[in-house]
Coordinates of N, CA and C in Angstrom, one line a residue:
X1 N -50.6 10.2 12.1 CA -49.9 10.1 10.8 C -49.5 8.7 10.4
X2 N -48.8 8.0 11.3 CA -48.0 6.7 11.0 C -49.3 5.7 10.8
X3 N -50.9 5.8 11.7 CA -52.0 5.2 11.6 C -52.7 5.0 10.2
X4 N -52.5 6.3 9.7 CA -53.6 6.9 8.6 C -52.4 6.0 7.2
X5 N -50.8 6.1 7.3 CA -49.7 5.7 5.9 C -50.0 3.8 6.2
X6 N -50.6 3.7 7.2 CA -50.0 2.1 7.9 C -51.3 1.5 6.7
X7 N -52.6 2.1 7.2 CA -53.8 1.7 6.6 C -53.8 1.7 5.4
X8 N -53.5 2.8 4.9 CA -52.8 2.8 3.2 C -51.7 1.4 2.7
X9 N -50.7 1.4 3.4 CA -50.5 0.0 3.1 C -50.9 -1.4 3.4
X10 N -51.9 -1.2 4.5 CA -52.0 -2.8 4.8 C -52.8 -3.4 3.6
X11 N -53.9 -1.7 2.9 CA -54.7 -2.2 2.2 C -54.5 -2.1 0.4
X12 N -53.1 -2.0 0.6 CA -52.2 -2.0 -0.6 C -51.5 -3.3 -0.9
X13 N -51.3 -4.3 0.5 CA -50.9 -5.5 0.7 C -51.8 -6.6 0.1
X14 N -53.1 -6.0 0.5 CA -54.2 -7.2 0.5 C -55.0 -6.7 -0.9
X15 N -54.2 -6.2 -2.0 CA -54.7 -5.5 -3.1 C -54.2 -6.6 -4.3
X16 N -55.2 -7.4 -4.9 CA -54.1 -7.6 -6.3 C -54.8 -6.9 -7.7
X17 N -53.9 -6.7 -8.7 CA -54.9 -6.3 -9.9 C -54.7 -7.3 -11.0
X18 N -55.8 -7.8 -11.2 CA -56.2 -9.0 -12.1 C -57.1 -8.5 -13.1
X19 N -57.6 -7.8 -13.1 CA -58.1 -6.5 -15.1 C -58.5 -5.5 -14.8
X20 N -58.6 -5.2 -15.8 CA -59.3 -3.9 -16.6 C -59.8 -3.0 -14.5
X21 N -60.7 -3.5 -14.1 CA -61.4 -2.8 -13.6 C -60.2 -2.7 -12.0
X22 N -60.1 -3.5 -11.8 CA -59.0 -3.6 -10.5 C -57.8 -2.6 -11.0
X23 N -57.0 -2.4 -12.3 CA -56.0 -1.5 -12.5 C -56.6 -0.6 -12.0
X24 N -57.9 0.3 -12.9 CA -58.2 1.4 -12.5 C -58.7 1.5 -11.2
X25 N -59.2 0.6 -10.2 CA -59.1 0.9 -8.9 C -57.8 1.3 -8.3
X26 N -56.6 0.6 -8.7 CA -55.5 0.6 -8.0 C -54.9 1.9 -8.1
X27 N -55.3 2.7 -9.8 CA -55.1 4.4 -10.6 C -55.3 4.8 -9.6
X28 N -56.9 4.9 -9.1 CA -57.5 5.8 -8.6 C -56.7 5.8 -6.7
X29 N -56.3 5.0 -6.3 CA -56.0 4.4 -4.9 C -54.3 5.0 -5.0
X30 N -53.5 5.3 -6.6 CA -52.1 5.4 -6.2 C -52.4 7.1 -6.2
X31 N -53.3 7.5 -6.8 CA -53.3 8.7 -7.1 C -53.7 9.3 -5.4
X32 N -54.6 8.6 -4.8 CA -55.5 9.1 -3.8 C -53.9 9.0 -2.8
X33 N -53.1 7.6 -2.8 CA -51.7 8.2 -1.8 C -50.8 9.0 -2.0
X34 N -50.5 9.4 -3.5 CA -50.1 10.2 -3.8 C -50.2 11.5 -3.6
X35 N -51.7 11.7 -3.4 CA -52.5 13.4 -2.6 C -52.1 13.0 -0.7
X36 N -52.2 12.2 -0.4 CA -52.2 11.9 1.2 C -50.7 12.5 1.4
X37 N -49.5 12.2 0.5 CA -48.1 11.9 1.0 C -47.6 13.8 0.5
X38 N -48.3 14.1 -0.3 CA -47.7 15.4 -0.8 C -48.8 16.7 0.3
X39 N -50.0 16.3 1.0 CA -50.4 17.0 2.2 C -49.1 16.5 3.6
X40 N -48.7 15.8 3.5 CA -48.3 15.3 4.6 C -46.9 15.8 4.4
X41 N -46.5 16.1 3.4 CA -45.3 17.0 3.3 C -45.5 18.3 3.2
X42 N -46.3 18.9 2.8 CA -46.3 20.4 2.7 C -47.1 20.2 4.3
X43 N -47.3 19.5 5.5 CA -47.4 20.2 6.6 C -45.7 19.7 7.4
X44 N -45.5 18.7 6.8 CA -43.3 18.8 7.5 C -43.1 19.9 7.4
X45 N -43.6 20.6 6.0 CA -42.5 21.5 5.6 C -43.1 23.0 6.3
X46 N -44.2 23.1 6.7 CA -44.7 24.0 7.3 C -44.2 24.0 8.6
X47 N -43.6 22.9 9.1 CA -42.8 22.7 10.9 C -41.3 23.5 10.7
X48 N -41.0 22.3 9.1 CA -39.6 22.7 9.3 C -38.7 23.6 8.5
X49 N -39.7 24.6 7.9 CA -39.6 25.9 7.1 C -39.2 26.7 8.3
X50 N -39.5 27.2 9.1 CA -39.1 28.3 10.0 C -37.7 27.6 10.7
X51 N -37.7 26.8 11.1 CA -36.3 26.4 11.6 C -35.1 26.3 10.8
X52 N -35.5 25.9 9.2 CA -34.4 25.8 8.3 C -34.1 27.2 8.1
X53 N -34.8 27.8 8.2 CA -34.9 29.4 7.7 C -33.8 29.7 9.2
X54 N -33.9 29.3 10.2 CA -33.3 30.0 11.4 C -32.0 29.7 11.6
X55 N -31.9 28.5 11.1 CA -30.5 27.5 11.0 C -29.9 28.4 9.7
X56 N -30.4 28.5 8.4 CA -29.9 29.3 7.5 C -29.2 30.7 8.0
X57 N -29.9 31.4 8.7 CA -29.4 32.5 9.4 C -28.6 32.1 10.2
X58 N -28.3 31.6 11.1 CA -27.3 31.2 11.6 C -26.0 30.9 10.9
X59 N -26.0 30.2 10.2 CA -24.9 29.7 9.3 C -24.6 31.0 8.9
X60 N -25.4 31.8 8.1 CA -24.9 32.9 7.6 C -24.0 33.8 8.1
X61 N -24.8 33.7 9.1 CA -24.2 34.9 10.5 C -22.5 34.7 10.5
X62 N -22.3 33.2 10.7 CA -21.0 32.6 11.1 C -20.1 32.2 10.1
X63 N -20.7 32.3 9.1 CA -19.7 31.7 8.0 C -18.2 32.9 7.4
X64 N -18.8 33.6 7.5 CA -17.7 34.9 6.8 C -16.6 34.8 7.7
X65 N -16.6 34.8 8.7 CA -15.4 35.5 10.1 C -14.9 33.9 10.4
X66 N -15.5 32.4 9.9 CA -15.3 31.1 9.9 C -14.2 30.9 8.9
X67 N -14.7 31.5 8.0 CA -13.7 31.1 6.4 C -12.8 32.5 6.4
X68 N -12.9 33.4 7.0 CA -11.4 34.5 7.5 C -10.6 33.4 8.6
X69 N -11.0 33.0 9.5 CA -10.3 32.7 10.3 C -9.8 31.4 9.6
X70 N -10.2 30.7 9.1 CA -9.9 29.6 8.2 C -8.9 29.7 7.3
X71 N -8.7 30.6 6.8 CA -7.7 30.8 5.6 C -6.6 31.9 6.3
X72 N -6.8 32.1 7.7 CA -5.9 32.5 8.3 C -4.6 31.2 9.1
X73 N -5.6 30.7 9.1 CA -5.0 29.6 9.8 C -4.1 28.6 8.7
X74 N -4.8 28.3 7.7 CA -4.3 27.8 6.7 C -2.8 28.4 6.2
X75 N -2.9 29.9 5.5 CA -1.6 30.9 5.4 C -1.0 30.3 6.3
X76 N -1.1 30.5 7.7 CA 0.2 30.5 9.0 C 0.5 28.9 9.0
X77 N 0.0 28.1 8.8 CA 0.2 26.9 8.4 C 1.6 27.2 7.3
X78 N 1.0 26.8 6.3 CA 1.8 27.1 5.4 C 3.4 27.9 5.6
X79 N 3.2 28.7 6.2 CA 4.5 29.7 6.9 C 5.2 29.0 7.6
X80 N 4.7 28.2 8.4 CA 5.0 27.3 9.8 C 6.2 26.3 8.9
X81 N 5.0 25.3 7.7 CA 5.8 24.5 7.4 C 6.3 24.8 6.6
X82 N 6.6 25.9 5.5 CA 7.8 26.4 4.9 C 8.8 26.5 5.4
X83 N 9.1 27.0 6.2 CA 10.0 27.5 7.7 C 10.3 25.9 7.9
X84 N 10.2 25.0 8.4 CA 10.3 23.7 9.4 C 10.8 22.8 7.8
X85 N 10.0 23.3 6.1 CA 10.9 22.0 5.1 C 12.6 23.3 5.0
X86 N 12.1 24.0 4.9 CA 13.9 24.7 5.2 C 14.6 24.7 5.9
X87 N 14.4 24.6 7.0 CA 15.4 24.0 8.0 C 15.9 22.3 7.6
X88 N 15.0 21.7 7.9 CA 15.3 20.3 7.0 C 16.0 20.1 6.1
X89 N 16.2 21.0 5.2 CA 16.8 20.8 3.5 C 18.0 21.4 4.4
X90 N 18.4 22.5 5.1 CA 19.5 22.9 5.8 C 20.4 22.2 6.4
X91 N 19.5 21.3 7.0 CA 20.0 20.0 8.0 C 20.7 18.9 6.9
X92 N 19.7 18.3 5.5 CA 20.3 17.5 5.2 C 21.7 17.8 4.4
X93 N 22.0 19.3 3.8 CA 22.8 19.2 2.9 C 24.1 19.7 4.2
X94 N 23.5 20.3 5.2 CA 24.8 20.0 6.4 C 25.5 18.6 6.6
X95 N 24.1 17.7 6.8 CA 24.5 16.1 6.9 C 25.5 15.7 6.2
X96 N 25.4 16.0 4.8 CA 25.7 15.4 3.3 C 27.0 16.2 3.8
X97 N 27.3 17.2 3.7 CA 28.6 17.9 3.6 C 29.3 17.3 4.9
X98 N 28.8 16.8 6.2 CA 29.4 16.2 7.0 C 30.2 15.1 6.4
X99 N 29.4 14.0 6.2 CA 29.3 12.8 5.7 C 30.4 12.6 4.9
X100 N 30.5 14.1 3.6 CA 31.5 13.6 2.9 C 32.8 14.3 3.3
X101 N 32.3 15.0 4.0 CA 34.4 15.3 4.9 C 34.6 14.3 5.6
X102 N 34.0 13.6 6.7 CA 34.1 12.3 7.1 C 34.7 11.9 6.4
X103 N 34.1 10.9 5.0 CA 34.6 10.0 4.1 C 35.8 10.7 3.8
X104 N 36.5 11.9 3.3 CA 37.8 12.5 2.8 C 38.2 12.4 3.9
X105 N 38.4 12.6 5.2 CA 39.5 12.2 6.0 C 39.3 10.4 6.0
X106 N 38.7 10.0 6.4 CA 39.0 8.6 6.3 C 39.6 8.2 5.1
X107 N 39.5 8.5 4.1 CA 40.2 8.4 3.1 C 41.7 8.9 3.1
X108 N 42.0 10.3 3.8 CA 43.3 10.7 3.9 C 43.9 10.0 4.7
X109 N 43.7 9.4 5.9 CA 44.4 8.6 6.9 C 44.6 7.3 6.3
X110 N 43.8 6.6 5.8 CA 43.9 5.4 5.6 C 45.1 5.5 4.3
X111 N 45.4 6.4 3.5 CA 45.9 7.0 2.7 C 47.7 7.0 3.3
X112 N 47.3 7.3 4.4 CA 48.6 7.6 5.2 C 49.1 6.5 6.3
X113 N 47.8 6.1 6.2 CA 48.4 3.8 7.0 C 48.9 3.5 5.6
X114 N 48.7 3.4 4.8 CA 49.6 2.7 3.4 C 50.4 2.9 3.6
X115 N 50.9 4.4 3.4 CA 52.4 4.7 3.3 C 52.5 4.2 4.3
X116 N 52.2 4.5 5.7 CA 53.5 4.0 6.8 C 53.9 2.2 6.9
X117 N 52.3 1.4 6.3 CA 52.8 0.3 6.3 C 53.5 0.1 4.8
X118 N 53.8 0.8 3.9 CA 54.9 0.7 2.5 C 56.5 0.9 3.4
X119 N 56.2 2.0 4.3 CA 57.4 1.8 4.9 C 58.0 1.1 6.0
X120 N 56.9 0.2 6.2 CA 57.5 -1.1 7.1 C 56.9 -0.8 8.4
X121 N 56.5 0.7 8.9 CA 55.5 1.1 9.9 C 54.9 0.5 10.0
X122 N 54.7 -0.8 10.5 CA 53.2 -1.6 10.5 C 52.4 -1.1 11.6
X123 N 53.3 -1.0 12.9 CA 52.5 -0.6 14.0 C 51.4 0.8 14.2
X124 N 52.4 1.6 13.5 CA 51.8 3.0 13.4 C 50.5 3.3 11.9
X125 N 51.3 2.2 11.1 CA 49.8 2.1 10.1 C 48.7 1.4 10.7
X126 N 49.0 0.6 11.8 CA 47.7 -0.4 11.7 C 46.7 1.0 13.6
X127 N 47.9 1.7 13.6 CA 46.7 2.9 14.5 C 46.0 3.5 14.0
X128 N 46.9 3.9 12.8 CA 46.3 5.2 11.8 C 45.3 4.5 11.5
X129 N 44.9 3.1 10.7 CA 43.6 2.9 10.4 C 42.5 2.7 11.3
X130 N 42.7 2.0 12.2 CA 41.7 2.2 13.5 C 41.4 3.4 13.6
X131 N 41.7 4.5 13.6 CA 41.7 5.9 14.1 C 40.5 6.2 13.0
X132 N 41.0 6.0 11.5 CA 40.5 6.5 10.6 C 38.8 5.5 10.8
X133 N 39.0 4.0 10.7 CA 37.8 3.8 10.7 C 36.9 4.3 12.0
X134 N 37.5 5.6 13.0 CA 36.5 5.6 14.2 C 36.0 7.4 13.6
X135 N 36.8 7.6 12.7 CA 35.9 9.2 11.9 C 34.9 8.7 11.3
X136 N 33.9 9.7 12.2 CA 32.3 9.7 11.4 C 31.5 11.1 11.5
X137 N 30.5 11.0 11.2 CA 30.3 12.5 10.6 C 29.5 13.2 11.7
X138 N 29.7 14.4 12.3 CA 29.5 15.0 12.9 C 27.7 15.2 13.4
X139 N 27.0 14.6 14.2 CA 25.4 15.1 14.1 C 25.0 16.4 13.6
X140 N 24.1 16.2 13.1 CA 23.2 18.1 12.4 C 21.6 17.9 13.2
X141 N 21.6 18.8 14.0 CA 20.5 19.3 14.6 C 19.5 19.8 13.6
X142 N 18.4 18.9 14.1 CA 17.2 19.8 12.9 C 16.7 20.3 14.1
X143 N 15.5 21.6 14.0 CA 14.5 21.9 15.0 C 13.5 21.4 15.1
X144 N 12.8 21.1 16.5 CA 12.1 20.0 16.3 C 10.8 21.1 16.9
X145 N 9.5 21.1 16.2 CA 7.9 21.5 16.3 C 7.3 21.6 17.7
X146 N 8.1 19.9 17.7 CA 7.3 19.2 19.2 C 7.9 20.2 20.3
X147 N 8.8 20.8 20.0 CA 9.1 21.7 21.3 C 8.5 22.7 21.7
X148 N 7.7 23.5 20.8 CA 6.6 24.3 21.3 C 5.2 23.8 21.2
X149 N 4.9 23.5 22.4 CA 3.8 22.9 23.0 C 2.4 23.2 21.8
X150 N 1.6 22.1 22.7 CA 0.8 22.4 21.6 C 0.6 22.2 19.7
X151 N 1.8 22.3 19.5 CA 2.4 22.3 18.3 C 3.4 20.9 17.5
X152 N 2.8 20.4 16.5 CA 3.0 18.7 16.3 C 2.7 18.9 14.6
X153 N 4.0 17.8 13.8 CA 3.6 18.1 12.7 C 3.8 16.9 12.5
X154 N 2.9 16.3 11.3 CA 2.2 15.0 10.9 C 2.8 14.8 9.2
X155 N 3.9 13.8 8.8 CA 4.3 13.6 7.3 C 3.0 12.5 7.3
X156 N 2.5 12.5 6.0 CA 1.9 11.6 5.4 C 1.9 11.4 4.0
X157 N 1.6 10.3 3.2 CA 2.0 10.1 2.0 C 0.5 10.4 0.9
X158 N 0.9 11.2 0.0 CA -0.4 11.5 -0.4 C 0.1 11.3 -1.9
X159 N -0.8 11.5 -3.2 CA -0.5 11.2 -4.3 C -1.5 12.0 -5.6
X160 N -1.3 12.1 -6.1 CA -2.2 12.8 -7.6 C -2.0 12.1 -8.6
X161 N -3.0 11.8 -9.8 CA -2.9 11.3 -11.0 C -2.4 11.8 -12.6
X162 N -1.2 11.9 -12.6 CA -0.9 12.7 -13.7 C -0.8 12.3 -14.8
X163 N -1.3 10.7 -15.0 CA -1.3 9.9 -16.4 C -2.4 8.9 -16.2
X164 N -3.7 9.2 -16.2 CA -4.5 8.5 -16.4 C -5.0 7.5 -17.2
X165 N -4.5 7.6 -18.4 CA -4.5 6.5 -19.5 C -3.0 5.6 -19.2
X166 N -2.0 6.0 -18.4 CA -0.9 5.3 -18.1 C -1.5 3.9 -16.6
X167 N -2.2 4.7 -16.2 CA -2.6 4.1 -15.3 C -4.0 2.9 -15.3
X168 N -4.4 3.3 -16.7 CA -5.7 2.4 -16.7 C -5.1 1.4 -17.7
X169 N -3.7 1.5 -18.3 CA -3.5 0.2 -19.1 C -2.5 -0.2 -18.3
X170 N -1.8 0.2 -17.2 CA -1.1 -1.0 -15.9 C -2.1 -2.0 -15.6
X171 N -3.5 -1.0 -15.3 CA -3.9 -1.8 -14.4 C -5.1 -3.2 -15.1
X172 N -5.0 -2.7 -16.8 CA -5.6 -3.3 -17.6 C -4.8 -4.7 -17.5
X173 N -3.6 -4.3 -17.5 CA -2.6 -5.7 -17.4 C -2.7 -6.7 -16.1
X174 N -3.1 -5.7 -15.0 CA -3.1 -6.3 -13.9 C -4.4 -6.8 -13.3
X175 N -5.4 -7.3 -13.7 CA -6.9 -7.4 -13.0 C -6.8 -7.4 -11.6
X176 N -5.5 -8.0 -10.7 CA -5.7 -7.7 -9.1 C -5.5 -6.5 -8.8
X177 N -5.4 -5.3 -9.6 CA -5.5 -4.0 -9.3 C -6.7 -3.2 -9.8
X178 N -8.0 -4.1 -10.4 CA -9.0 -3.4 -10.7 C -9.8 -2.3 -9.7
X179 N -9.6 -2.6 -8.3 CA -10.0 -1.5 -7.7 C -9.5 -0.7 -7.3
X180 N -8.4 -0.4 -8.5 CA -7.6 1.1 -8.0 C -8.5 1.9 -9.0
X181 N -9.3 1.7 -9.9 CA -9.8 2.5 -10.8 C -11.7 1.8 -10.7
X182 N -12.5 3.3 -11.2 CA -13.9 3.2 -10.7 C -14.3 3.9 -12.2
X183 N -15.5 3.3 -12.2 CA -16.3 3.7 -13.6 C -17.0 5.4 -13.2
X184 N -16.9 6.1 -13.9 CA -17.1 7.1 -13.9 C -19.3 6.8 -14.2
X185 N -20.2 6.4 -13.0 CA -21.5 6.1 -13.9 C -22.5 7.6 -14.4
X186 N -21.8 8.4 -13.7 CA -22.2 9.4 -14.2 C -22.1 9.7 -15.4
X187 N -21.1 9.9 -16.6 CA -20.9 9.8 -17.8 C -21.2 8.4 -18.2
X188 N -20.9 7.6 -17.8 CA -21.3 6.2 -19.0 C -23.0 6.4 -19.0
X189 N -23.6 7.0 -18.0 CA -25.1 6.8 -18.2 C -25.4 7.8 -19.4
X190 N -24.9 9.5 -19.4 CA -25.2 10.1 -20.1 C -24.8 9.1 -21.6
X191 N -23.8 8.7 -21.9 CA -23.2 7.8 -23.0 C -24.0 6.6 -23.6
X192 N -24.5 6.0 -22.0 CA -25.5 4.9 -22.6 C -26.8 5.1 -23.4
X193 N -27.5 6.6 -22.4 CA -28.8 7.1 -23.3 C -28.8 7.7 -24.3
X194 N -27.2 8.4 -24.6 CA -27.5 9.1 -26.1 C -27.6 7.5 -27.3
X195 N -27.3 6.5 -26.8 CA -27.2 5.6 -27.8 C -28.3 4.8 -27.5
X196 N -29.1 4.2 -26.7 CA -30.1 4.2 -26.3 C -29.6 2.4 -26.4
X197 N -30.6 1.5 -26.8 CA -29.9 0.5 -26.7 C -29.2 -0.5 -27.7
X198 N -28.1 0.5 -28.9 CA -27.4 0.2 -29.5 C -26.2 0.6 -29.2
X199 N -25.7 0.7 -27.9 CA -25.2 1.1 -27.1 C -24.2 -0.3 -27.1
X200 N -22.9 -0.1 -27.6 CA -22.2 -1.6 -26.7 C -21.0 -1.1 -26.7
X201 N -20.9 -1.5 -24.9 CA -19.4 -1.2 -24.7 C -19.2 -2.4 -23.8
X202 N -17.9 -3.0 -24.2 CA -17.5 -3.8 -23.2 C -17.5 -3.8 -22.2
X203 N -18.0 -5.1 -21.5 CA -18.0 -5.1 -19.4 C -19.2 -4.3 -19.3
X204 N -20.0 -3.8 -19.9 CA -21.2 -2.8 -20.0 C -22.6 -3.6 -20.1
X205 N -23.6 -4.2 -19.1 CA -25.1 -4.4 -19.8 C -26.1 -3.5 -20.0
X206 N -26.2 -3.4 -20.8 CA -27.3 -1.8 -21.5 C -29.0 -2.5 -21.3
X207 N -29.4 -2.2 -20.5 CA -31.2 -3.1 -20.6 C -32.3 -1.3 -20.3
X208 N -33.4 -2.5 -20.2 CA -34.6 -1.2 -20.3 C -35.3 -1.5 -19.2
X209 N -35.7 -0.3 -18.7 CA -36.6 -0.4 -17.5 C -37.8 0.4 -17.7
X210 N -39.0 -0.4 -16.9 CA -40.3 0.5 -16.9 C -40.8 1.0 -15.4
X211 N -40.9 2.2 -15.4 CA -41.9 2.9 -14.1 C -42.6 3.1 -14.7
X212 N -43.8 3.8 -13.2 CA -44.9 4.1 -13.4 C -45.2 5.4 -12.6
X213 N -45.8 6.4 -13.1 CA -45.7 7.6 -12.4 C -47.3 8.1 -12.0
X214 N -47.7 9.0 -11.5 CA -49.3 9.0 -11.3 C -49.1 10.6 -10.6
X215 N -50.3 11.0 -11.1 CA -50.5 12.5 -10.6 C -51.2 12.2 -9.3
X216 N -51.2 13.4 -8.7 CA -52.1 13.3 -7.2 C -53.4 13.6 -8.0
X217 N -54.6 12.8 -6.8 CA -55.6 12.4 -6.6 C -56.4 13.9 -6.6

């Protein structure tokens, strides 16, 4: 196979077409590789027709009880970390409610070093404040994942776009942030050919190209 495609090109190499009669040699020569390369695929595909066909059954076989077990896992996920951000949010507004009884007795004591230093108490105001500044707020236990083996949970920072036109005139301002945004060339192409080449959009070159296509031999 690689002998018979090699010979085809070496003598594609050593080919130039300089008129009329050389083009149509070269017709007749793209048509003639064009029949060589489309037998040479319809015998791939005769190898690798039964195996895609077997592989397809396979997949099939596995996919149902793959995507059950998959969106089983997923759900319990979900459960897992529902459960583990409630505890959290339990933890912080425990914290918070620590924190600020803390601060109100520190506040009440130090409250009560005034008075005793208004009343000439210096000694017993200047304990009261030491005392006060050594209240702090009680620790809040979260539960921690890592404790059942096996079991590990991962914060990461993720993001969605919910102003797209907000975002492309930041970044219009900013040119060192032009590769936060990407041309869509799927739509600018359909855009470019309905207009063909009266087509002008900024940052955009609109040109023409020529192939050449050839039936089999």
């Amino acid at each position: 196979l690689s002998r018979g495609a090699a010979a085809a090109l070496d003598l594609v190499q050593g080919f130039e077409v300089v008129d009329a009669p050389t083009f149509e040699i070269a017709a007749d020569e793209l048509k003639a590789i064009k029949s060589r390369a489309s037998a040479l695929d319809e015998q791939r595909k005769g190898i690798t027709a039964p195996m895609d066909a077997a592989k397809k059954a396979v997949m099939d076989l596995f996919r149902g009880p793959l995507e059950i077990l998959s969106e089983a896992e997923r759900l319990l996920k979900s459960k897992m970390l529902a459960y583990q951000q409630a505890e959290q949010r339990k933890a912080d507004e425990a914290r918070i409610a620590a924190e600020r009884a803390a601060a109100e007795e520190r506040a009440r004591m130090r409250a009560e070093a005034e008075k005793l230093a208004a009343e000439g108490r210096t000694g017993e105001a200047a304990v009261k404040e030491q005392i006060a500044q050594m209240v702090v707020a009680a620790p809040v236990a979260v539960p921690d994942a890592h404790a059942v083996k096996g079991i590990s949970t991962t914060t990461t920072i993720d993001f969605e776009i919910v102003d797209l036109l907000a975002l492309v005139q930041h970044v219009a301002q900013r040119p060192e942030l032009i590769a936060l945004v990407a041309a869509d060339t799927t739509k600018v192409r359909a855009y470019v050919r309905g207009l063909g080449m009266q087509c002008n959009l900024p940052g955009v070159r609109v040109f023409s190209k020529q192939s050449l296509s050839a039936r089999k031999g």
